[in-house]
PDB file of C-alpha atoms in Angstrom:
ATOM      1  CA  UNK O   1       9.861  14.872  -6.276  1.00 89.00           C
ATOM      2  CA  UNK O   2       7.501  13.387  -8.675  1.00 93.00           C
ATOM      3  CA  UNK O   3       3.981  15.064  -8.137  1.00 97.00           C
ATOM      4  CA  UNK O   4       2.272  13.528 -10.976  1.00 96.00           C
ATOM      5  CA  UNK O   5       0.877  10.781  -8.933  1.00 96.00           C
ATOM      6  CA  UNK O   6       0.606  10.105  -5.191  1.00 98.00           C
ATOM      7  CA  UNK O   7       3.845   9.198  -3.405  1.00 97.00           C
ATOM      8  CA  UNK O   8       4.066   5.887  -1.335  1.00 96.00           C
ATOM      9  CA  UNK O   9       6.575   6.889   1.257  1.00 95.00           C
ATOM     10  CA  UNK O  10       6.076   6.425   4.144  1.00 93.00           C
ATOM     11  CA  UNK O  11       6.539   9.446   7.243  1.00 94.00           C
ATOM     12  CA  UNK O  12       8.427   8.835  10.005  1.00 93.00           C
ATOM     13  CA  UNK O  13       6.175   9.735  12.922  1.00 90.00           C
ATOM     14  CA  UNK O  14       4.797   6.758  11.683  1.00 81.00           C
ATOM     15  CA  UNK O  15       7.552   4.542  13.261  1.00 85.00           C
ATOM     16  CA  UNK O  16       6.803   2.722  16.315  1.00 84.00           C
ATOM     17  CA  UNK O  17      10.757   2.420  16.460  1.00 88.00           C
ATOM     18  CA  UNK O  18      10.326   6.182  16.901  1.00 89.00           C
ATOM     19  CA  UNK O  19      11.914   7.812  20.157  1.00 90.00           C
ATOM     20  CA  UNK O  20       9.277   8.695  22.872  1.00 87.00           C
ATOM     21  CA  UNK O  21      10.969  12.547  23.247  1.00 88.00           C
ATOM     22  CA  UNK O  22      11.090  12.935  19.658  1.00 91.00           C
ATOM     23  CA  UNK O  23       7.520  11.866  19.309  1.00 90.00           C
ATOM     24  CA  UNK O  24       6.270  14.806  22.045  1.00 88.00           C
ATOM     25  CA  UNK O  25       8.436  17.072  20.639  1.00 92.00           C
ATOM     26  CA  UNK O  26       7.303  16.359  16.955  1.00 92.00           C
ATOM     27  CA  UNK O  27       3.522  16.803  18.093  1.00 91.00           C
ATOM     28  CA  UNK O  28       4.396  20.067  19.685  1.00 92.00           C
ATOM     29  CA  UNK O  29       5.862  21.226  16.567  1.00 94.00           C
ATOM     30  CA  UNK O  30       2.424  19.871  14.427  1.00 93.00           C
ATOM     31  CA  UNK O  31       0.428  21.568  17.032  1.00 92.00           C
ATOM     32  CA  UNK O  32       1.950  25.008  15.501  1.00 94.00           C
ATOM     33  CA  UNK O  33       2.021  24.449  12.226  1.00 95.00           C
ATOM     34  CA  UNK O  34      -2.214  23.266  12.515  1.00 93.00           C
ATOM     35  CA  UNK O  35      -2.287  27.193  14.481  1.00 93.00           C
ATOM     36  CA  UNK O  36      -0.014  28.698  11.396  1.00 94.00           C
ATOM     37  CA  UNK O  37      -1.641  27.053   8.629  1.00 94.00           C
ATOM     38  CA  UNK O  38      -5.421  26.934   9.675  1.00 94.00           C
ATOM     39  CA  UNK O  39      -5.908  23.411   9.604  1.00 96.00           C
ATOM     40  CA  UNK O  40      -9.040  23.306  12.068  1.00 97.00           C
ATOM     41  CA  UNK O  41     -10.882  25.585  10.173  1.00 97.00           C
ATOM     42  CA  UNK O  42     -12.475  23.626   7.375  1.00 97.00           C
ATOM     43  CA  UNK O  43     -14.112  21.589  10.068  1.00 98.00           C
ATOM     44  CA  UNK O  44     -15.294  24.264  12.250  1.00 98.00           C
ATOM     45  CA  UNK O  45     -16.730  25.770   9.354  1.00 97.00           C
ATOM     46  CA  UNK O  46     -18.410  21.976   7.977  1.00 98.00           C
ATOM     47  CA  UNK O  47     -19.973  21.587  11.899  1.00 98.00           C
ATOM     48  CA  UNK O  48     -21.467  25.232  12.063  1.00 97.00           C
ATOM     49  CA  UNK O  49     -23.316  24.221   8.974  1.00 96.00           C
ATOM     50  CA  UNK O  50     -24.226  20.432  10.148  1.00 97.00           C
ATOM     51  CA  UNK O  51     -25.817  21.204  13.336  1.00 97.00           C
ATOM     52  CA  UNK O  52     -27.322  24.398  12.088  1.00 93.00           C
ATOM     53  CA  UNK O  53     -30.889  22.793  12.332  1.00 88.00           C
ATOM     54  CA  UNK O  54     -30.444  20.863  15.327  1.00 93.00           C
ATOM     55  CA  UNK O  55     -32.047  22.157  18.476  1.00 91.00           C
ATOM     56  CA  UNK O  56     -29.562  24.153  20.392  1.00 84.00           C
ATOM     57  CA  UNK O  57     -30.428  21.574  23.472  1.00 87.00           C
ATOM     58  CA  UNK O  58     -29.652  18.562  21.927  1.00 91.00           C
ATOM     59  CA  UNK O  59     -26.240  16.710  22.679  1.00 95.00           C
ATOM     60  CA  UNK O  60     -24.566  16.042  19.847  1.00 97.00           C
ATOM     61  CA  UNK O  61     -21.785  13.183  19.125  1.00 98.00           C
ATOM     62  CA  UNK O  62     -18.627  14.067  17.189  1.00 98.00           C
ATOM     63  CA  UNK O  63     -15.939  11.058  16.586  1.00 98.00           C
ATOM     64  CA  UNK O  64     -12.341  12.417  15.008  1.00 98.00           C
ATOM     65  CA  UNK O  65     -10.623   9.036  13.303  1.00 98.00           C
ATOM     66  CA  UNK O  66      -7.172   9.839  13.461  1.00 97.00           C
ATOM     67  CA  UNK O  67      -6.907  11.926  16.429  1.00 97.00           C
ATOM     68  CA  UNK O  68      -3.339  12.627  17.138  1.00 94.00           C
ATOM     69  CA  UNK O  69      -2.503  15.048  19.943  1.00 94.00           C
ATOM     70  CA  UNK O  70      -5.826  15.664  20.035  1.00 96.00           C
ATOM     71  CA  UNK O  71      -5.452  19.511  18.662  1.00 96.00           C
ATOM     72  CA  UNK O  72      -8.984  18.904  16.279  1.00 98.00           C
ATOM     73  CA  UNK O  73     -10.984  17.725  19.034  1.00 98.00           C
ATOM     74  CA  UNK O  74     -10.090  20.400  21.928  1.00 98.00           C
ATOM     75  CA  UNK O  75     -10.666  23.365  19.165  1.00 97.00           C
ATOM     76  CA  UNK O  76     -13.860  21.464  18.745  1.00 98.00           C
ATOM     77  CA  UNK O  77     -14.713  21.570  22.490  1.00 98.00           C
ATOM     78  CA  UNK O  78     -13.769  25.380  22.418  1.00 97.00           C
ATOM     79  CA  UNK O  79     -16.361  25.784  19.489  1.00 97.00           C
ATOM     80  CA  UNK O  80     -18.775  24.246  21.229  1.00 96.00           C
ATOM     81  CA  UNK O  81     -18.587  25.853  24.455  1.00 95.00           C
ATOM     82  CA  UNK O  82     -18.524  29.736  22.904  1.00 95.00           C
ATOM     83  CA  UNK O  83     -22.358  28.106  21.279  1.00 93.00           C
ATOM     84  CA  UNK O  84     -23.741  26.585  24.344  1.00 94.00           C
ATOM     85  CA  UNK O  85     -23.543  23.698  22.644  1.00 95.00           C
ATOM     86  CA  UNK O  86     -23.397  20.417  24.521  1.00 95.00           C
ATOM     87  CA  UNK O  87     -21.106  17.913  22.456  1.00 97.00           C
ATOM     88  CA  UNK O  88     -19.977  13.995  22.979  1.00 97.00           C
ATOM     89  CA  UNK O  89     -16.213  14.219  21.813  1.00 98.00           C
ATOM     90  CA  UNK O  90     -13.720  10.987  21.036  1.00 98.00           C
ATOM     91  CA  UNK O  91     -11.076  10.388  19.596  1.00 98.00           C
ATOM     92  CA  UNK O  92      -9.266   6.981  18.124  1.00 98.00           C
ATOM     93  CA  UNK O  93      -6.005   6.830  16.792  1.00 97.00           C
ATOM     94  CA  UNK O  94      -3.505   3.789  15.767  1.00 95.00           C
ATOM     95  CA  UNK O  95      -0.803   5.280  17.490  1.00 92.00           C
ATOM     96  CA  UNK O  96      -0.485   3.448  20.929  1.00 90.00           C
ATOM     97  CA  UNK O  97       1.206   6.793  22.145  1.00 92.00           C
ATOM     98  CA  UNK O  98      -1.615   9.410  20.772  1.00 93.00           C
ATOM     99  CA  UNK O  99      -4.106   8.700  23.913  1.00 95.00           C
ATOM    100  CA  UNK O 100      -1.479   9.403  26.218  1.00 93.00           C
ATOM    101  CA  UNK O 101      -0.619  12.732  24.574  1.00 93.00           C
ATOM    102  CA  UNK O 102      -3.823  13.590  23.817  1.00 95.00           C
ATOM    103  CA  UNK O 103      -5.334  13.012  27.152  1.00 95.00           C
ATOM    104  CA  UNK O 104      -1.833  14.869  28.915  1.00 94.00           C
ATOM    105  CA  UNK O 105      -2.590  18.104  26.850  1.00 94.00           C
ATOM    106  CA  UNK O 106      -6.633  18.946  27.317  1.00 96.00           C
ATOM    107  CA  UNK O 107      -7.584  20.342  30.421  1.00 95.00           C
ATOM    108  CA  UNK O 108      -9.113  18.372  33.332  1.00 91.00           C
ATOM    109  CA  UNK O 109     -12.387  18.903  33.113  1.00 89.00           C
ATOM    110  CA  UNK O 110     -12.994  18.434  29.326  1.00 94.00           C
ATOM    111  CA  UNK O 111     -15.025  15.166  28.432  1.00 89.00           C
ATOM    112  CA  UNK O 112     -13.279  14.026  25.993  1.00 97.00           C
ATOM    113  CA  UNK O 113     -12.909  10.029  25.486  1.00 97.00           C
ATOM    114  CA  UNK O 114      -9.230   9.113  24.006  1.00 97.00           C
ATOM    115  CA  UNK O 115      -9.265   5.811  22.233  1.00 97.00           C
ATOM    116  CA  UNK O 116      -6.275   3.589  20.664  1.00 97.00           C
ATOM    117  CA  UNK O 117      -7.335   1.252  17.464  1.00 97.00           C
ATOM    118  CA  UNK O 118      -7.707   0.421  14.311  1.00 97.00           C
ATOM    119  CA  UNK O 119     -10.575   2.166  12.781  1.00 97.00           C
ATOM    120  CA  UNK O 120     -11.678  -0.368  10.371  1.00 97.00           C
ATOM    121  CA  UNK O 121     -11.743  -2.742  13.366  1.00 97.00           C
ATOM    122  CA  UNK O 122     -13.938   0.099  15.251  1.00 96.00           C
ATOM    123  CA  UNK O 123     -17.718  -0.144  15.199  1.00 95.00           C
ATOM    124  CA  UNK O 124     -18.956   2.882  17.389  1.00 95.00           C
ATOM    125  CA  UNK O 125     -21.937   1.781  19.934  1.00 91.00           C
ATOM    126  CA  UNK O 126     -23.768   4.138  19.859  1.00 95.00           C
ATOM    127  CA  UNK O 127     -22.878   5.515  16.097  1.00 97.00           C
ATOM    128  CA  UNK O 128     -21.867   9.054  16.532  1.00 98.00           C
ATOM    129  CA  UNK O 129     -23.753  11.546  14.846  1.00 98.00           C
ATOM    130  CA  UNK O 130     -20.953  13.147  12.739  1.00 98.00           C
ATOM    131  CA  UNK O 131     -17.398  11.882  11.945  1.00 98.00           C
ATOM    132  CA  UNK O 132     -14.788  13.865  11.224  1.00 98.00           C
ATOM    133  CA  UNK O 133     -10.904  13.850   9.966  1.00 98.00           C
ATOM    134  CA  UNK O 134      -8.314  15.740   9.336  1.00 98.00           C
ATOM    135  CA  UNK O 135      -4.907  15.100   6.788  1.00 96.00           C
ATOM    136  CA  UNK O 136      -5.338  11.400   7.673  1.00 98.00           C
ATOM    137  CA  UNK O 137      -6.519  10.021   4.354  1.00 98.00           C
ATOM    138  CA  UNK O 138      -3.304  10.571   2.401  1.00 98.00           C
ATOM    139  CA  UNK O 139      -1.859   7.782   4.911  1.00 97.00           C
ATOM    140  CA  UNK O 140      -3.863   5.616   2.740  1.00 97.00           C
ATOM    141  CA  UNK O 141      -3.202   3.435  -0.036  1.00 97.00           C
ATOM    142  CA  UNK O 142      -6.809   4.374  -2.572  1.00 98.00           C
ATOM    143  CA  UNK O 143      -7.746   0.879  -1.652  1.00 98.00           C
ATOM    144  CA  UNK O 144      -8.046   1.714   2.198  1.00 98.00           C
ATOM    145  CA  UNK O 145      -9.358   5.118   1.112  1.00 98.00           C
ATOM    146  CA  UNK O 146     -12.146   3.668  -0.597  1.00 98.00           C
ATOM    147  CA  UNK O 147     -13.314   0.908   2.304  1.00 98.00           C
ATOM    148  CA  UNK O 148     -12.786   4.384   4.600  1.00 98.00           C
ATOM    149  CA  UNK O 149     -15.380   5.787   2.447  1.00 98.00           C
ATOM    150  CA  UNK O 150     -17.586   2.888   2.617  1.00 98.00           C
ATOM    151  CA  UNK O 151     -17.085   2.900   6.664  1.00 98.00           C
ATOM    152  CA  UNK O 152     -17.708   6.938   6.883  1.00 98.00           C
ATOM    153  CA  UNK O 153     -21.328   6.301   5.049  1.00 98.00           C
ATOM    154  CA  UNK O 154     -22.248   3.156   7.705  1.00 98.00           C
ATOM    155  CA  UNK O 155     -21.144   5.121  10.891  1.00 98.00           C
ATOM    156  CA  UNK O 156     -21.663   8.214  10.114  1.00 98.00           C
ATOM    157  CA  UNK O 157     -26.113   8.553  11.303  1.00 98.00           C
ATOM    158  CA  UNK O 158     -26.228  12.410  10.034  1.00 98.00           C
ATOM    159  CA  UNK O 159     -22.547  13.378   8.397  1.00 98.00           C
ATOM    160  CA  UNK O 160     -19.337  12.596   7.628  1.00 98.00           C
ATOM    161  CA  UNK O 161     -16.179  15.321   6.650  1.00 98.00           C
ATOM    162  CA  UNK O 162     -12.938  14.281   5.047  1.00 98.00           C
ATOM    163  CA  UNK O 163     -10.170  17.206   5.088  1.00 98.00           C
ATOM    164  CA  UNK O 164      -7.064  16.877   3.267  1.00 98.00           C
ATOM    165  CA  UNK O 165      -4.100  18.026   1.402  1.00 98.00           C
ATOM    166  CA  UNK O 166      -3.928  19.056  -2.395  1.00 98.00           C
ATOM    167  CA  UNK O 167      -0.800  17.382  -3.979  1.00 98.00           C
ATOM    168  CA  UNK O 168       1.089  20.331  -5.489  1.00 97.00           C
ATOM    169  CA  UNK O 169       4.571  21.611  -6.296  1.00 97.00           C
ATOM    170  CA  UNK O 170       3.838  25.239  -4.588  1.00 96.00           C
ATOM    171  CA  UNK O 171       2.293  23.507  -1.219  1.00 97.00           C
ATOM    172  CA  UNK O 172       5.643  21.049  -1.224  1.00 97.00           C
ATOM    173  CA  UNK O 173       8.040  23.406  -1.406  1.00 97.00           C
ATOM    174  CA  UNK O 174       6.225  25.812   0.816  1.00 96.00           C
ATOM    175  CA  UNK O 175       5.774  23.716   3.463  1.00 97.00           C
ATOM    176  CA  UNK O 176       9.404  22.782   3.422  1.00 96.00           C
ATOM    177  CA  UNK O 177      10.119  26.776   3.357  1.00 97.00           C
ATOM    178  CA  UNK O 178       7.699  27.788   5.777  1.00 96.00           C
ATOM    179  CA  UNK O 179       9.312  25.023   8.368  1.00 97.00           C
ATOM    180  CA  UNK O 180      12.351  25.813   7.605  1.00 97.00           C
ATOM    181  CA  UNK O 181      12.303  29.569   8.556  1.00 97.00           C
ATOM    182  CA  UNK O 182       9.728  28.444  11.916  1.00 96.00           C
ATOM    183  CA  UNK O 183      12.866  25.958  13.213  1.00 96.00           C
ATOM    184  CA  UNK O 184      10.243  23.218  12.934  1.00 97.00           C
ATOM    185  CA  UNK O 185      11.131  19.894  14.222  1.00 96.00           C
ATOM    186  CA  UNK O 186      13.657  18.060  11.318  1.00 96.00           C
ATOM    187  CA  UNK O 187      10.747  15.341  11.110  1.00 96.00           C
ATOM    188  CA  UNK O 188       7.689  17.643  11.285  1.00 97.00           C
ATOM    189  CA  UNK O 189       9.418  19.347   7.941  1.00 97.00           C
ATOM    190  CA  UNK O 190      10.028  16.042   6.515  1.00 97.00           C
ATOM    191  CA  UNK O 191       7.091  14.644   7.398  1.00 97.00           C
ATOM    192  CA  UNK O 192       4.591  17.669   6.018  1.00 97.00           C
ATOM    193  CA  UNK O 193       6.559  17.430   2.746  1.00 97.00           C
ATOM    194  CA  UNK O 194       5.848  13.979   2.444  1.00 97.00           C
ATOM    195  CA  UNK O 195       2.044  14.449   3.194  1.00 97.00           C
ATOM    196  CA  UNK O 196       1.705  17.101   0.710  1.00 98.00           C
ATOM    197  CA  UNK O 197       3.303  14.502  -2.079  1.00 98.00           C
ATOM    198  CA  UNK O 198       0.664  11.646  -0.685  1.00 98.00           C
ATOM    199  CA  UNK O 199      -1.757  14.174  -0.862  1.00 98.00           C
ATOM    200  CA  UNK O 200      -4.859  14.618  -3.585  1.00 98.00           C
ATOM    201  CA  UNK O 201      -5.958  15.921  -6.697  1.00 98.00           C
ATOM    202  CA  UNK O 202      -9.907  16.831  -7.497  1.00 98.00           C
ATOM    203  CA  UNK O 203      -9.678  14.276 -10.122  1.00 98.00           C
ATOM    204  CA  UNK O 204      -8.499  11.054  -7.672  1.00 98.00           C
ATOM    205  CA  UNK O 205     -11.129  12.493  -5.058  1.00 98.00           C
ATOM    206  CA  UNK O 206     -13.971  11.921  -7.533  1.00 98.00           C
ATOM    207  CA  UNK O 207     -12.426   8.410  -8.676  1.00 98.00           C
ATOM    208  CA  UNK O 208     -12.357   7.200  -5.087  1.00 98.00           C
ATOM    209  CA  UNK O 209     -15.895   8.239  -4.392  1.00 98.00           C
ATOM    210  CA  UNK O 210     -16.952   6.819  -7.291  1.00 98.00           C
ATOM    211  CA  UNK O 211     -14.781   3.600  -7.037  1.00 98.00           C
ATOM    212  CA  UNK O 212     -16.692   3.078  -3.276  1.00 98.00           C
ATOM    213  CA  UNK O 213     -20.306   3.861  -4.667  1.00 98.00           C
ATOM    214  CA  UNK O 214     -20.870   6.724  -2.162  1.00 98.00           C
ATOM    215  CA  UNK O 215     -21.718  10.513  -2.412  1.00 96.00           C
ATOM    216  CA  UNK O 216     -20.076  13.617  -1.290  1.00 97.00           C
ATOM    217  CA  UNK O 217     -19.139  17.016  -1.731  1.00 98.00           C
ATOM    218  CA  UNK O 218     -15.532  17.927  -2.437  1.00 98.00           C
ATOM    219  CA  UNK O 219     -14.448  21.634  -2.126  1.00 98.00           C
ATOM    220  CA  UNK O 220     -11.465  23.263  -2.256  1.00 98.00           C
ATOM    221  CA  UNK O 221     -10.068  24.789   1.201  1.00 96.00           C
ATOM    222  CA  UNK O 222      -7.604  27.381   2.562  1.00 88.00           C
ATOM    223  CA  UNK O 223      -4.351  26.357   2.638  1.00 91.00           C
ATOM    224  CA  UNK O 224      -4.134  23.917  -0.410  1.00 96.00           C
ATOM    225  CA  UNK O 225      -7.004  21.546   1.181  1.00 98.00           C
ATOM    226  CA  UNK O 226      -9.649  19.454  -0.353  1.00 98.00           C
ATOM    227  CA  UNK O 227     -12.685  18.322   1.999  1.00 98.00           C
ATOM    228  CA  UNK O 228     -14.781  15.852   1.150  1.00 98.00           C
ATOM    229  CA  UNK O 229     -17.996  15.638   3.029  1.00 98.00           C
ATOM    230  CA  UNK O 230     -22.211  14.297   3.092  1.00 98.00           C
ATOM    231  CA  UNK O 231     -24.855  15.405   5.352  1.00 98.00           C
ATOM    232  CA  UNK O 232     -27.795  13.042   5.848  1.00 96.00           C
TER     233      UNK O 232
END
């Protein structure tokens, strides 16, 4: 695999042509490796620091483009809830299937709004306060990545955080290791090898901003992660 530039394949979880069971039993699988491999964590992190001069009172809206099973936006919730925090939590996802699973795996009782779209055909009404998203970007062609940009910094009324992988030869083989040895859905392993080689370098991350006229803060995160991020 050539890691000198981004790769354009494409993952198969991506299908639509994609077996229902498979697709559950894939998202299980992701749901394991975001526990292993500390995904949630850069974001937990970004929102401690966001709302750390709001009023502890205030309600505060969180949107997650890119949603999934949902696994972002439930640790959220649990974040939340440990701070007294009241929060506004949704999710919107292309994959027709994602509300479905999302919804079937948070507990009843957990306001949580699951949404199916396209999130360049999404204007939020009321704009949330913060938008957030995790390994979704490197989906993207840089064209798309730079109109997401442009879309984070018109939605967004007080931040916006981007978390995503770094494109290296250590995180590629890893991952495929580190699935390997977990029995990992065949997919899942296939899948997180391909992200990693669609994933980012500092460099690209400062083009992009750049190429969509729009500031941010990129910092490197555990687990061979870049996020990219603006508060208001």
């Amino acid at each position: 695999m050539d890691l000198s530039r981004r790769s354009e394949l494409q993952e198969i979880m991506d299908d639509p042509a994609l077996p229902r069971a498979e697709y559950e039993r894939c998202l299980h699988d992701l749901a394991a490796v975001n526990r292993v491999t500390l995904t949630h964590r850069p974001t937990l992190r970004w929102l401690e620091r966001a709302t750390r001069g709001l009023p502890a009172d205030r309600a505060v809206s969180i949107l997650d483009v890119a949603c999934g099973g949902g696994d972002l936006l439930r640790a959220i919730h649990r974040w939340a809830a440990r701070r007294g925090r009241t929060v506004r939590l949704e999710g919107i996802d292309l994959n027709p299937r994602s509300a479905a699973a999302a919804a079937a795996r948070t507990p009843a009782g957990w306001d949580i709004r699951w949404r199916t779209g396209d999130v360049f055909d999404h204007m939020p009404d009321p704009a949330p306060d913060f938008i957030v998203t995790s390994q979704f970007t490197h989906h993207l062609a840089d064209a798309d990545i730079v109109r997401f940009l442009r879309w984070l910094e018109r939605h967004a009324t007080k931040g916006w955080l981007i978390v995503d992988l770094h494109r290296a030869a250590f995180a590629y083989r890893g991952f495929g290791l580190l699935a390997t040895v977990a029995r990992w859905h065949p997919i899942v392993r296939s899948d997180g090898m391909i992200s990693v080689a669609r994933g980012f370098r500092r460099a690209e991350w400062e083009r992009l901003l750049a190429e969509a006229e729009v500031r941010g803060e990129i910092a490197w995160q555990l687990g061979f992660r870049w996020s990219v991020s603006r508060l208001k």
